[in-house]
Every structure is written in structure tokens, then in C-alpha cells.
Amino acid sequence: MENELSIENSNCDEIKRKLIKQIKNLDCEELLLFEKNEIPLFNTKYFRAPVGDHAISPDSKNGQINALPKTFPLFPSHFIIKKVGDIIDLYRKTKKHMYVYFLYEGINTDIKVNINIAFVFTNDNYKGDDSTIKDNEVLYILEKNSLVIKDKTQHSRFETAVENFKDFFNKSCPDNKFTKYLMFTMELVDKNFKSFDDDTEILVGAMPYAYNIERPNLILKINENRVDITVYEKVEDHNYFFNMGHLYP
């Protein structure tokens, strides 16, 4: 009987933890709807709704990636980056932020091939809508599964691709929420990850934004042995999953 009570208490504590976490992740509009009992809290939508640069559960990860084909069918399911740790190690202590932008470039008939990502390492706390690369910022674009540094002659390519992605999104996904970039603080990158997999996989997910509205998200898949903090979410096949940063806008 005591063992049964212990299990029940443990389950209750876990449910409380998940509920508190979900409430913290609701935006103002959603909180008002919840207060009026117009939306249930503990359902699929909010179970996969955490935002920001932290570990998420396998259930949350699966909810996002399973929603992608229906919500954003023209998006690739993932990106592979070789030796991304070599690049990140250069800026762990020298830059404050890592921005990951969505790009749309090329005229490939397979639209999924035209959607790409770029990394910008900067000390700027908030870039907002400004897609220009400043003198103290460093730009990398993913090419053939490797991050390739770009000099000033390639900055206009990046800026055009960012705007092209916005145009593509507004035409192909007008009923959903646009994501221009994700921002991860380098302090947290340095704290969370002691190293990265040689072939790092970044999953593309559909993140709930509001009722029946989703937005593109990026999720880092990383081996548990490369994580340098205690993670309270479950491990899946020796991997943890982290949202790649705070989504903008």
C-alpha cells in the first residue's frame, strides 16, 4: 500500500510539474482564454508548446515533427550540419548571441531544397527586423551539410534569401505565424553543451502559436553525453532535444 501511494504521489508531482511548465509557456491571449475556460490546458496543442532555448520532452518533439507535414508540407524535415561544434567553439566566449535564420534561395523544382538556414554570431542583444550583417558580426550559411563563413560580398545574398523566405512563407502559409529567426544566447550554449555530434541533426517542427495557428521551429537533437547540464526530460535513444532558441517575431 505504501509503495502504491508513493507511485501515486510521484505521478501527481510529475503532472503538477508539466502543468506549471505549460502555464509558463502560454502567451497573454492564451492565458486569458484559459482563465475563461475556453481552452483546455492539458491537450496535444499545449503538450508540444514549450518555447525558448531549453530541453523539451520526446513527446513534445514528436508532436512538433509529426505536425510538420500537414502544417508546413513544403519544409524539409531536418538539416544535417557536419562539425558544427568547431564553429560554435570559436564563439563560445567571444560572442553573446547566436541567431539562426531561415533562408529561401535557389530555383530548384523541389521547394524543400530551396529552404535553408544561416547562423549569425553577434553581440547584438536584439536584431529585430534588421537583417543586415554588421562589421562585428559573423555570417555562416549551410552549404552541403557544412557551415561556410561568408564575407561582405555574400552579405547581400543572405539578406535577399531572408526576405525571399518571408515572401515564400506569406504566400504558401498565410494562415500560420512567420518565424524569421531563432535566437540562442551563447552563455547558455556554453553552459548547456560541452560538445556537439560530428553530424548534428536539427529537426524542423511546427510549434503551436495560437488556436489553429502554427509556426516553424528548429529543434537540436544531441547525444546525452554531450550535454553539460542536468536534463529532467526523458532521454530517447541516448539523445536529448533542445529548442534552438527564442522565436522571432
mmCIF file of N, CA and C in Angstrom, residues 51-56 85 88-89 92-93 96 98 183-197 219-233 239-246:
data_model
loop_
_atom_site.group_PDB
_atom_site.id
_atom_site.type_symbol
_atom_site.label_atom_id
_atom_site.label_comp_id
_atom_site.label_asym_id
_atom_site.label_seq_id
_atom_site.Cartn_x
_atom_site.Cartn_y
_atom_site.Cartn_z
ATOM 1 N N VAL A 51 8.527 26.914 -25.500
ATOM 2 C CA VAL A 51 9.346 27.748 -26.382
ATOM 3 C C VAL A 51 10.644 28.099 -25.675
ATOM 4 N N GLY A 52 11.603 28.565 -26.450
ATOM 5 C CA GLY A 52 12.847 29.032 -25.854
ATOM 6 C C GLY A 52 13.960 28.015 -25.936
ATOM 7 N N ASP A 53 15.106 28.399 -25.406
ATOM 8 C CA ASP A 53 16.330 27.616 -25.564
ATOM 9 C C ASP A 53 16.506 26.648 -24.402
ATOM 10 N N HIS A 54 15.694 25.598 -24.377
ATOM 11 C CA HIS A 54 15.776 24.624 -23.291
ATOM 12 C C HIS A 54 15.394 23.241 -23.814
ATOM 13 N N ALA A 55 15.657 22.226 -22.996
ATOM 14 C CA ALA A 55 15.323 20.861 -23.388
ATOM 15 C C ALA A 55 13.818 20.664 -23.409
ATOM 16 N N ILE A 56 13.356 19.871 -24.373
ATOM 17 C CA ILE A 56 11.948 19.518 -24.446
ATOM 18 C C ILE A 56 11.825 17.995 -24.388
ATOM 19 N N GLY A 85 30.246 21.878 -33.991
ATOM 20 C CA GLY A 85 30.940 22.224 -32.751
ATOM 21 C C GLY A 85 32.212 23.015 -32.983
ATOM 22 N N ILE A 88 30.968 26.621 -33.403
ATOM 23 C CA ILE A 88 30.441 27.184 -32.151
ATOM 24 C C ILE A 88 31.555 27.422 -31.142
ATOM 25 N N ASP A 89 32.553 26.537 -31.112
ATOM 26 C CA ASP A 89 33.665 26.706 -30.168
ATOM 27 C C ASP A 89 34.424 28.008 -30.400
ATOM 28 N N ARG A 92 32.135 30.688 -28.410
ATOM 29 C CA ARG A 92 31.583 30.429 -27.082
ATOM 30 C C ARG A 92 31.836 31.595 -26.120
ATOM 31 N N LYS A 93 33.028 32.131 -26.145
ATOM 32 C CA LYS A 93 33.426 33.168 -25.188
ATOM 33 C C LYS A 93 33.534 34.551 -25.819
ATOM 34 N N LYS A 96 27.952 37.050 -27.858
ATOM 35 C CA LYS A 96 26.882 36.910 -26.865
ATOM 36 C C LYS A 96 25.680 36.122 -27.380
ATOM 37 N N MET A 98 23.685 33.773 -30.735
ATOM 38 C CA MET A 98 23.693 33.015 -31.977
ATOM 39 C C MET A 98 22.282 33.070 -32.563
ATOM 40 N N MET A 183 16.836 32.854 -31.670
ATOM 41 C CA MET A 183 17.992 33.453 -31.005
ATOM 42 C C MET A 183 18.348 32.669 -29.746
ATOM 43 N N PHE A 184 19.597 32.212 -29.677
ATOM 44 C CA PHE A 184 20.130 31.428 -28.557
ATOM 45 C C PHE A 184 21.286 32.231 -27.954
ATOM 46 N N THR A 185 21.290 32.443 -26.640
ATOM 47 C CA THR A 185 22.413 33.141 -26.030
ATOM 48 C C THR A 185 23.620 32.206 -25.970
ATOM 49 N N MET A 186 24.782 32.745 -26.273
ATOM 50 C CA MET A 186 25.991 31.923 -26.258
ATOM 51 C C MET A 186 26.348 31.490 -24.839
ATOM 52 N N GLU A 187 25.913 32.261 -23.850
ATOM 53 C CA GLU A 187 26.140 31.860 -22.460
ATOM 54 C C GLU A 187 25.455 30.524 -22.173
ATOM 55 N N LEU A 188 24.221 30.378 -22.672
ATOM 56 C CA LEU A 188 23.503 29.124 -22.480
ATOM 57 C C LEU A 188 24.059 28.006 -23.354
ATOM 58 N N VAL A 189 24.466 28.341 -24.567
ATOM 59 C CA VAL A 189 25.106 27.336 -25.419
ATOM 60 C C VAL A 189 26.337 26.775 -24.713
ATOM 61 N N ASP A 190 27.146 27.681 -24.160
ATOM 62 C CA ASP A 190 28.372 27.268 -23.470
ATOM 63 C C ASP A 190 28.051 26.452 -22.217
ATOM 64 N N LYS A 191 26.992 26.846 -21.529
ATOM 65 C CA LYS A 191 26.607 26.146 -20.298
ATOM 66 C C LYS A 191 25.977 24.789 -20.591
ATOM 67 N N ASN A 192 25.149 24.726 -21.611
ATOM 68 C CA ASN A 192 24.367 23.515 -21.876
ATOM 69 C C ASN A 192 25.151 22.399 -22.554
ATOM 70 N N PHE A 193 26.060 22.772 -23.467
ATOM 71 C CA PHE A 193 26.673 21.768 -24.339
ATOM 72 C C PHE A 193 28.193 21.815 -24.261
ATOM 73 N N LYS A 194 28.797 20.716 -23.827
ATOM 74 C CA LYS A 194 30.252 20.668 -23.772
ATOM 75 C C LYS A 194 30.844 20.341 -25.139
ATOM 76 N N SER A 195 30.053 19.721 -26.015
ATOM 77 C CA SER A 195 30.497 19.416 -27.378
ATOM 78 C C SER A 195 29.267 19.087 -28.215
ATOM 79 N N PHE A 196 29.496 18.837 -29.513
ATOM 80 C CA PHE A 196 28.396 18.543 -30.421
ATOM 81 C C PHE A 196 28.722 17.305 -31.248
ATOM 82 N N ASP A 197 27.678 16.630 -31.706
ATOM 83 C CA ASP A 197 27.861 15.453 -32.545
ATOM 84 C C ASP A 197 28.563 15.851 -33.845
ATOM 85 N N ILE A 219 14.719 22.289 -33.791
ATOM 86 C CA ILE A 219 14.982 21.507 -32.584
ATOM 87 C C ILE A 219 16.324 20.796 -32.737
ATOM 88 N N LEU A 220 17.225 21.044 -31.804
ATOM 89 C CA LEU A 220 18.534 20.392 -31.805
ATOM 90 C C LEU A 220 18.429 18.994 -31.223
ATOM 91 N N LYS A 221 18.880 18.007 -31.969
ATOM 92 C CA LYS A 221 18.991 16.628 -31.483
ATOM 93 C C LYS A 221 20.445 16.398 -31.115
ATOM 94 N N ILE A 222 20.714 15.989 -29.871
ATOM 95 C CA ILE A 222 22.099 15.894 -29.421
ATOM 96 C C ILE A 222 22.271 14.720 -28.456
ATOM 97 N N ASN A 223 23.383 14.017 -28.576
ATOM 98 C CA ASN A 223 23.664 12.873 -27.721
ATOM 99 C C ASN A 223 23.750 13.308 -26.267
ATOM 100 N N GLU A 224 23.196 12.498 -25.385
ATOM 101 C CA GLU A 224 23.137 12.848 -23.961
ATOM 102 C C GLU A 224 24.512 13.094 -23.353
ATOM 103 N N ASN A 225 25.548 12.444 -23.885
ATOM 104 C CA ASN A 225 26.886 12.592 -23.329
ATOM 105 C C ASN A 225 27.521 13.946 -23.661
ATOM 106 N N ARG A 226 26.927 14.679 -24.572
ATOM 107 C CA ARG A 226 27.467 15.985 -24.953
ATOM 108 C C ARG A 226 26.785 17.135 -24.222
ATOM 109 N N VAL A 227 25.786 16.787 -23.417
ATOM 110 C CA VAL A 227 25.036 17.806 -22.664
ATOM 111 C C VAL A 227 25.678 17.978 -21.295
ATOM 112 N N ASP A 228 25.893 19.233 -20.912
ATOM 113 C CA ASP A 228 26.675 19.517 -19.703
ATOM 114 C C ASP A 228 25.822 19.979 -18.533
ATOM 115 N N ILE A 229 24.509 19.812 -18.637
ATOM 116 C CA ILE A 229 23.612 20.199 -17.548
ATOM 117 C C ILE A 229 22.701 19.012 -17.211
ATOM 118 N N THR A 230 22.054 19.094 -16.063
ATOM 119 C CA THR A 230 21.074 18.078 -15.709
ATOM 120 C C THR A 230 19.794 18.337 -16.491
ATOM 121 N N VAL A 231 19.343 17.331 -17.219
ATOM 122 C CA VAL A 231 18.119 17.447 -18.006
ATOM 123 C C VAL A 231 17.043 16.583 -17.357
ATOM 124 N N TYR A 232 15.899 17.175 -17.075
ATOM 125 C CA TYR A 232 14.835 16.456 -16.381
ATOM 126 C C TYR A 232 13.862 15.788 -17.347
ATOM 127 N N GLU A 233 14.011 16.077 -18.640
ATOM 128 C CA GLU A 233 13.185 15.393 -19.630
ATOM 129 C C GLU A 233 13.759 14.006 -19.899
ATOM 130 N N ASN A 239 19.515 10.385 -26.839
ATOM 131 C CA ASN A 239 19.505 11.771 -27.320
ATOM 132 C C ASN A 239 18.567 12.633 -26.495
ATOM 133 N N TYR A 240 18.958 13.919 -26.332
ATOM 134 C CA TYR A 240 18.078 14.944 -25.804
ATOM 135 C C TYR A 240 17.695 15.877 -26.947
ATOM 136 N N PHE A 241 16.653 16.687 -26.696
ATOM 137 C CA PHE A 241 16.155 17.594 -27.728
ATOM 138 C C PHE A 241 16.000 18.992 -27.123
ATOM 139 N N PHE A 242 16.564 19.981 -27.814
ATOM 140 C CA PHE A 242 16.528 21.361 -27.336
ATOM 141 C C PHE A 242 15.929 22.256 -28.406
ATOM 142 N N ASN A 243 14.986 23.126 -28.002
ATOM 143 C CA ASN A 243 14.586 24.191 -28.913
ATOM 144 C C ASN A 243 15.811 25.050 -29.213
ATOM 145 N N MET A 244 15.950 25.476 -30.460
ATOM 146 C CA MET A 244 17.157 26.175 -30.887
ATOM 147 C C MET A 244 17.188 27.652 -30.499
ATOM 148 N N GLY A 245 16.221 28.096 -29.730
ATOM 149 C CA GLY A 245 16.252 29.483 -29.277
ATOM 150 C C GLY A 245 14.868 30.073 -29.207
ATOM 151 N N HIS A 246 14.799 31.374 -28.903
ATOM 152 C CA HIS A 246 13.538 32.095 -28.841
ATOM 153 C C HIS A 246 13.169 32.555 -30.242
#
